[in-house]
């Protein structure tokens, strides 16, 4: 596979940084993304990403939904060079109803930037997203955003990070000036004061000036003294950036700034390169290590059809784990044993696609029309490998769906199949009467909305979706089914992957059954962690 003079896989991998930004809607994820592109020189002036978005949502129905709700549903991958590195930024949806999608994206990254709105801190609805992140023990960098506006005390925010998500905050930079009057930050690692100057809405880089401490003391007055006092407190409790505990997912370096005015943006981007880890060798499902310079391997963490109406096709996004990817190479899907060619491989930059010729561990390739590839699939060249599956979340809400126009049942079924495969919702069917209305299962109700919207706009099969009153779901087996069927208020269904599940109208009945008849198989769909129902 290796051609003469091919760049060294190990060296190329070491240059990669693959991460995602997680935030509550409106905390500033899109703005920070855009500013990263600005600081990396990938866009000349801020505003380019929004313009792209505008164009995209004007041409796509379900992006229209995204726009109306002000949430991001689609995951895209941005790749840009920064310093001598290649940065891959994977987009995540900023709403808790899509936490399963976020979880899948997180399977493809090596670090996370958590953006908090300084005025709001950790918002209850987003706690679940952060827990997802924590449960994967990914290294997390924290950005306290919107410091150009009045907000809360930074020490109070640190407390909140620690108490609510159990990550020990270690401020890398500390603000001089209160929220709403940010003058600059002290980099605690080098004890230097960096003063910022505002540009118009942050369209261009914010000038930074290193100001000697004695001059800062004279010029910043009380704000300087307050910052020193607070830093004294941090020093006293040893809240210093600590690489090993950051890499282990136990502590989080904290940066302060404003994505809008560009204050602190360079520092957090530098931290992605300097602190976040390069891709490392992944362990397969038999606990063997697939070395970075072994044959090509990757796993699919996202499948999406019809992302853009001008390309009505299906993309499978795969994160590379080992080896060099060359467009056109033949790879094997480990689950099916089927070979596929990769003639049409892209990197996705917003809605605009670029063909990718080669890629390395940490990079994400979008395989066009790779039918047969599903979320969690491993693809490889050479020596076979299977990476561990991406667990599915336990659904918490349920609904029934039927086509509004019975003449369009075929399209309805096709849509159901496609959207099930993408993991938009889980489609459950009666094992004995496959033709009866399916039950949809999801982590959050917004997933049903996206599902309904896409059925109507992409498959031209509008559906009536009604919430169903099931309260819990458990995996079961053939032997337990007859007994469960004897009891009222339980429905047996089959998932797309063949698993039998039992739906309970009443969670207390489930609890009693678990206590009284332990011989019945009733397993939570995802054991442990924050996701067990
Ligand atoms: P999201 O992707 O996390 O949902 O947030 P997004 O970046 O879209 O930002 C949400 C709003 O917050 C936007 O305002 C954005 O300009 C603003 N914002 C982001 N970062 C900062 C910051 O550091 N300081 C201040 N003051 N505001 C910030 P908007 O009014 O919804 O949009 P726009 O009209 O400003 O574009």
Short mmCIF file of N, CA and C in Angstrom, two decimals, residues 106-173:
data_model
loop_
_atom_site.label_atom_id
_atom_site.label_comp_id
_atom_site.label_asym_id
_atom_site.label_seq_id
_atom_site.Cartn_x
_atom_site.Cartn_y
_atom_site.Cartn_z
N UNK A 106 -18.32 11.97 19.40
CA UNK A 106 -17.23 11.92 20.37
C UNK A 106 -16.40 10.64 20.23
N UNK A 107 -17.02 9.60 19.67
CA UNK A 107 -16.24 8.38 19.42
C UNK A 107 -15.15 8.66 18.38
N UNK A 108 -15.34 9.72 17.60
CA UNK A 108 -14.39 10.02 16.54
C UNK A 108 -13.38 11.10 16.87
N UNK A 109 -13.42 11.64 18.09
CA UNK A 109 -12.48 12.73 18.41
C UNK A 109 -11.51 12.31 19.52
N UNK A 110 -10.47 13.12 19.69
CA UNK A 110 -9.49 12.84 20.73
C UNK A 110 -9.55 13.85 21.87
N UNK A 111 -10.32 14.92 21.68
CA UNK A 111 -10.45 15.94 22.73
C UNK A 111 -11.69 16.77 22.45
N UNK A 112 -12.07 17.56 23.46
CA UNK A 112 -13.28 18.36 23.35
C UNK A 112 -13.01 19.76 23.88
N UNK A 113 -13.60 20.76 23.21
CA UNK A 113 -13.60 22.10 23.78
C UNK A 113 -15.02 22.36 24.28
N UNK A 114 -15.14 22.60 25.57
CA UNK A 114 -16.45 22.87 26.15
C UNK A 114 -16.60 24.39 26.26
N UNK A 115 -17.61 24.93 25.59
CA UNK A 115 -17.83 26.38 25.61
C UNK A 115 -18.98 26.69 26.57
N UNK A 116 -18.71 27.55 27.53
CA UNK A 116 -19.77 27.97 28.45
C UNK A 116 -20.00 29.47 28.30
N UNK A 117 -21.25 29.86 28.40
CA UNK A 117 -21.59 31.28 28.43
C UNK A 117 -21.34 31.77 29.86
N UNK A 118 -20.45 32.74 29.99
CA UNK A 118 -20.06 33.21 31.32
C UNK A 118 -21.26 33.68 32.15
N UNK A 119 -22.27 34.20 31.48
CA UNK A 119 -23.42 34.68 32.23
C UNK A 119 -24.29 33.52 32.71
N UNK A 120 -24.17 32.36 32.08
CA UNK A 120 -25.10 31.27 32.39
C UNK A 120 -24.45 30.06 33.05
N UNK A 121 -23.19 29.82 32.76
CA UNK A 121 -22.55 28.65 33.34
C UNK A 121 -23.08 27.38 32.70
N UNK A 122 -23.13 26.32 33.49
CA UNK A 122 -23.62 25.05 32.95
C UNK A 122 -25.14 25.04 33.04
N UNK A 123 -25.78 24.90 31.90
CA UNK A 123 -27.24 24.97 31.89
C UNK A 123 -27.81 23.55 32.02
N UNK A 124 -28.88 23.47 32.80
CA UNK A 124 -29.42 22.16 33.17
C UNK A 124 -29.64 21.26 31.95
N UNK A 125 -30.22 21.84 30.89
CA UNK A 125 -30.54 20.97 29.75
C UNK A 125 -29.31 20.42 29.06
N UNK A 126 -28.18 21.09 29.24
CA UNK A 126 -26.99 20.65 28.53
C UNK A 126 -26.12 19.74 29.37
N UNK A 127 -26.49 19.62 30.63
CA UNK A 127 -25.68 18.82 31.54
C UNK A 127 -25.44 17.43 30.94
N UNK A 128 -26.48 16.89 30.33
CA UNK A 128 -26.38 15.55 29.78
C UNK A 128 -25.29 15.45 28.69
N UNK A 129 -25.19 16.50 27.87
CA UNK A 129 -24.15 16.49 26.84
C UNK A 129 -22.77 16.45 27.47
N UNK A 130 -22.61 17.23 28.54
CA UNK A 130 -21.30 17.26 29.19
C UNK A 130 -21.02 15.93 29.90
N UNK A 131 -22.08 15.33 30.42
CA UNK A 131 -21.89 14.03 31.07
C UNK A 131 -21.45 12.99 30.05
N UNK A 132 -22.04 13.09 28.85
CA UNK A 132 -21.66 12.18 27.77
C UNK A 132 -20.16 12.28 27.52
N UNK A 133 -19.73 13.51 27.51
CA UNK A 133 -18.34 13.81 27.26
C UNK A 133 -17.47 13.25 28.37
N UNK A 134 -17.91 13.47 29.57
CA UNK A 134 -17.18 13.01 30.75
C UNK A 134 -17.10 11.48 30.76
N UNK A 135 -18.21 10.85 30.36
CA UNK A 135 -18.25 9.39 30.43
C UNK A 135 -17.25 8.77 29.46
N UNK A 136 -16.89 9.48 28.43
CA UNK A 136 -15.90 8.93 27.50
C UNK A 136 -14.48 9.24 27.96
N UNK A 137 -14.37 9.99 29.03
CA UNK A 137 -13.08 10.37 29.60
C UNK A 137 -12.16 11.01 28.57
N UNK A 138 -12.77 11.84 27.74
CA UNK A 138 -11.98 12.57 26.77
C UNK A 138 -11.34 13.78 27.46
N UNK A 139 -10.18 14.18 27.00
CA UNK A 139 -9.61 15.43 27.53
C UNK A 139 -10.50 16.61 27.14
N UNK A 140 -10.82 17.46 28.11
CA UNK A 140 -11.72 18.59 27.87
C UNK A 140 -10.99 19.91 28.14
N UNK A 141 -11.01 20.81 27.16
CA UNK A 141 -10.56 22.18 27.38
C UNK A 141 -11.81 23.02 27.56
N UNK A 142 -11.78 23.97 28.50
CA UNK A 142 -12.98 24.78 28.75
C UNK A 142 -12.74 26.22 28.32
N UNK A 143 -13.72 26.78 27.62
CA UNK A 143 -13.65 28.19 27.22
C UNK A 143 -14.81 28.93 27.86
N UNK A 144 -14.51 29.87 28.77
CA UNK A 144 -15.56 30.70 29.36
C UNK A 144 -15.79 31.86 28.40
N UNK A 145 -16.86 31.76 27.63
CA UNK A 145 -17.10 32.69 26.52
C UNK A 145 -17.97 33.87 26.96
N UNK A 146 -18.05 34.84 26.10
CA UNK A 146 -18.88 36.04 26.27
C UNK A 146 -18.42 36.89 27.45
N UNK A 147 -17.11 36.88 27.69
CA UNK A 147 -16.60 37.67 28.79
C UNK A 147 -16.62 39.17 28.49
N UNK A 148 -17.02 39.51 27.27
CA UNK A 148 -17.18 40.93 26.92
C UNK A 148 -18.49 41.48 27.47
N UNK A 149 -19.32 40.56 28.00
CA UNK A 149 -20.61 41.01 28.54
C UNK A 149 -20.67 40.74 30.03
N UNK A 150 -21.52 41.48 30.74
CA UNK A 150 -21.64 41.21 32.17
C UNK A 150 -21.98 39.75 32.40
N UNK A 151 -21.39 39.18 33.42
CA UNK A 151 -21.63 37.77 33.68
C UNK A 151 -21.33 37.43 35.12
N UNK A 152 -21.13 36.15 35.34
CA UNK A 152 -20.92 35.71 36.72
C UNK A 152 -19.44 35.72 37.09
N UNK A 153 -19.20 35.58 38.37
CA UNK A 153 -17.82 35.53 38.86
C UNK A 153 -17.13 34.28 38.32
N UNK A 154 -15.91 34.42 37.82
CA UNK A 154 -15.25 33.23 37.27
C UNK A 154 -15.00 32.14 38.32
N UNK A 155 -14.72 32.53 39.57
CA UNK A 155 -14.46 31.51 40.58
C UNK A 155 -15.71 30.66 40.82
N UNK A 156 -16.86 31.33 40.73
CA UNK A 156 -18.14 30.64 40.91
C UNK A 156 -18.35 29.62 39.76
N UNK A 157 -17.95 30.02 38.55
CA UNK A 157 -18.11 29.12 37.41
C UNK A 157 -17.21 27.89 37.55
N UNK A 158 -16.02 28.12 38.10
CA UNK A 158 -15.11 26.98 38.30
C UNK A 158 -15.75 25.98 39.26
N UNK A 159 -16.36 26.51 40.33
CA UNK A 159 -17.04 25.64 41.30
C UNK A 159 -18.10 24.80 40.62
N UNK A 160 -18.82 25.46 39.72
CA UNK A 160 -19.93 24.78 39.05
C UNK A 160 -19.42 23.65 38.15
N UNK A 161 -18.31 23.89 37.46
CA UNK A 161 -17.74 22.85 36.60
C UNK A 161 -17.37 21.64 37.45
N UNK A 162 -16.76 21.94 38.59
CA UNK A 162 -16.31 20.85 39.45
C UNK A 162 -17.49 20.08 40.05
N UNK A 163 -18.47 20.84 40.57
CA UNK A 163 -19.55 20.14 41.29
C UNK A 163 -20.53 19.48 40.32
N UNK A 164 -20.75 20.07 39.15
CA UNK A 164 -21.78 19.50 38.28
C UNK A 164 -21.28 18.43 37.34
N UNK A 165 -20.06 18.58 36.83
CA UNK A 165 -19.60 17.51 35.93
C UNK A 165 -18.38 16.78 36.45
N UNK A 166 -17.94 17.16 37.62
CA UNK A 166 -16.87 16.40 38.25
C UNK A 166 -15.52 16.53 37.55
N UNK A 167 -15.33 17.62 36.83
CA UNK A 167 -14.03 17.87 36.21
C UNK A 167 -13.32 18.92 37.04
N UNK A 168 -12.05 18.69 37.37
CA UNK A 168 -11.34 19.68 38.18
C UNK A 168 -10.83 20.80 37.29
N UNK A 169 -11.35 22.03 37.48
CA UNK A 169 -10.92 23.12 36.60
C UNK A 169 -9.54 23.65 36.99
N UNK A 170 -8.70 23.85 35.99
CA UNK A 170 -7.36 24.38 36.22
C UNK A 170 -7.16 25.56 35.26
N UNK A 171 -7.42 26.79 35.73
CA UNK A 171 -7.35 27.94 34.81
C UNK A 171 -5.96 28.11 34.20
N UNK A 172 -5.93 28.16 32.87
CA UNK A 172 -4.68 28.44 32.16
C UNK A 172 -4.52 29.94 32.02
N UNK A 173 -5.65 30.61 31.76
CA UNK A 173 -5.61 32.08 31.70
C UNK A 173 -6.62 32.61 32.72
#
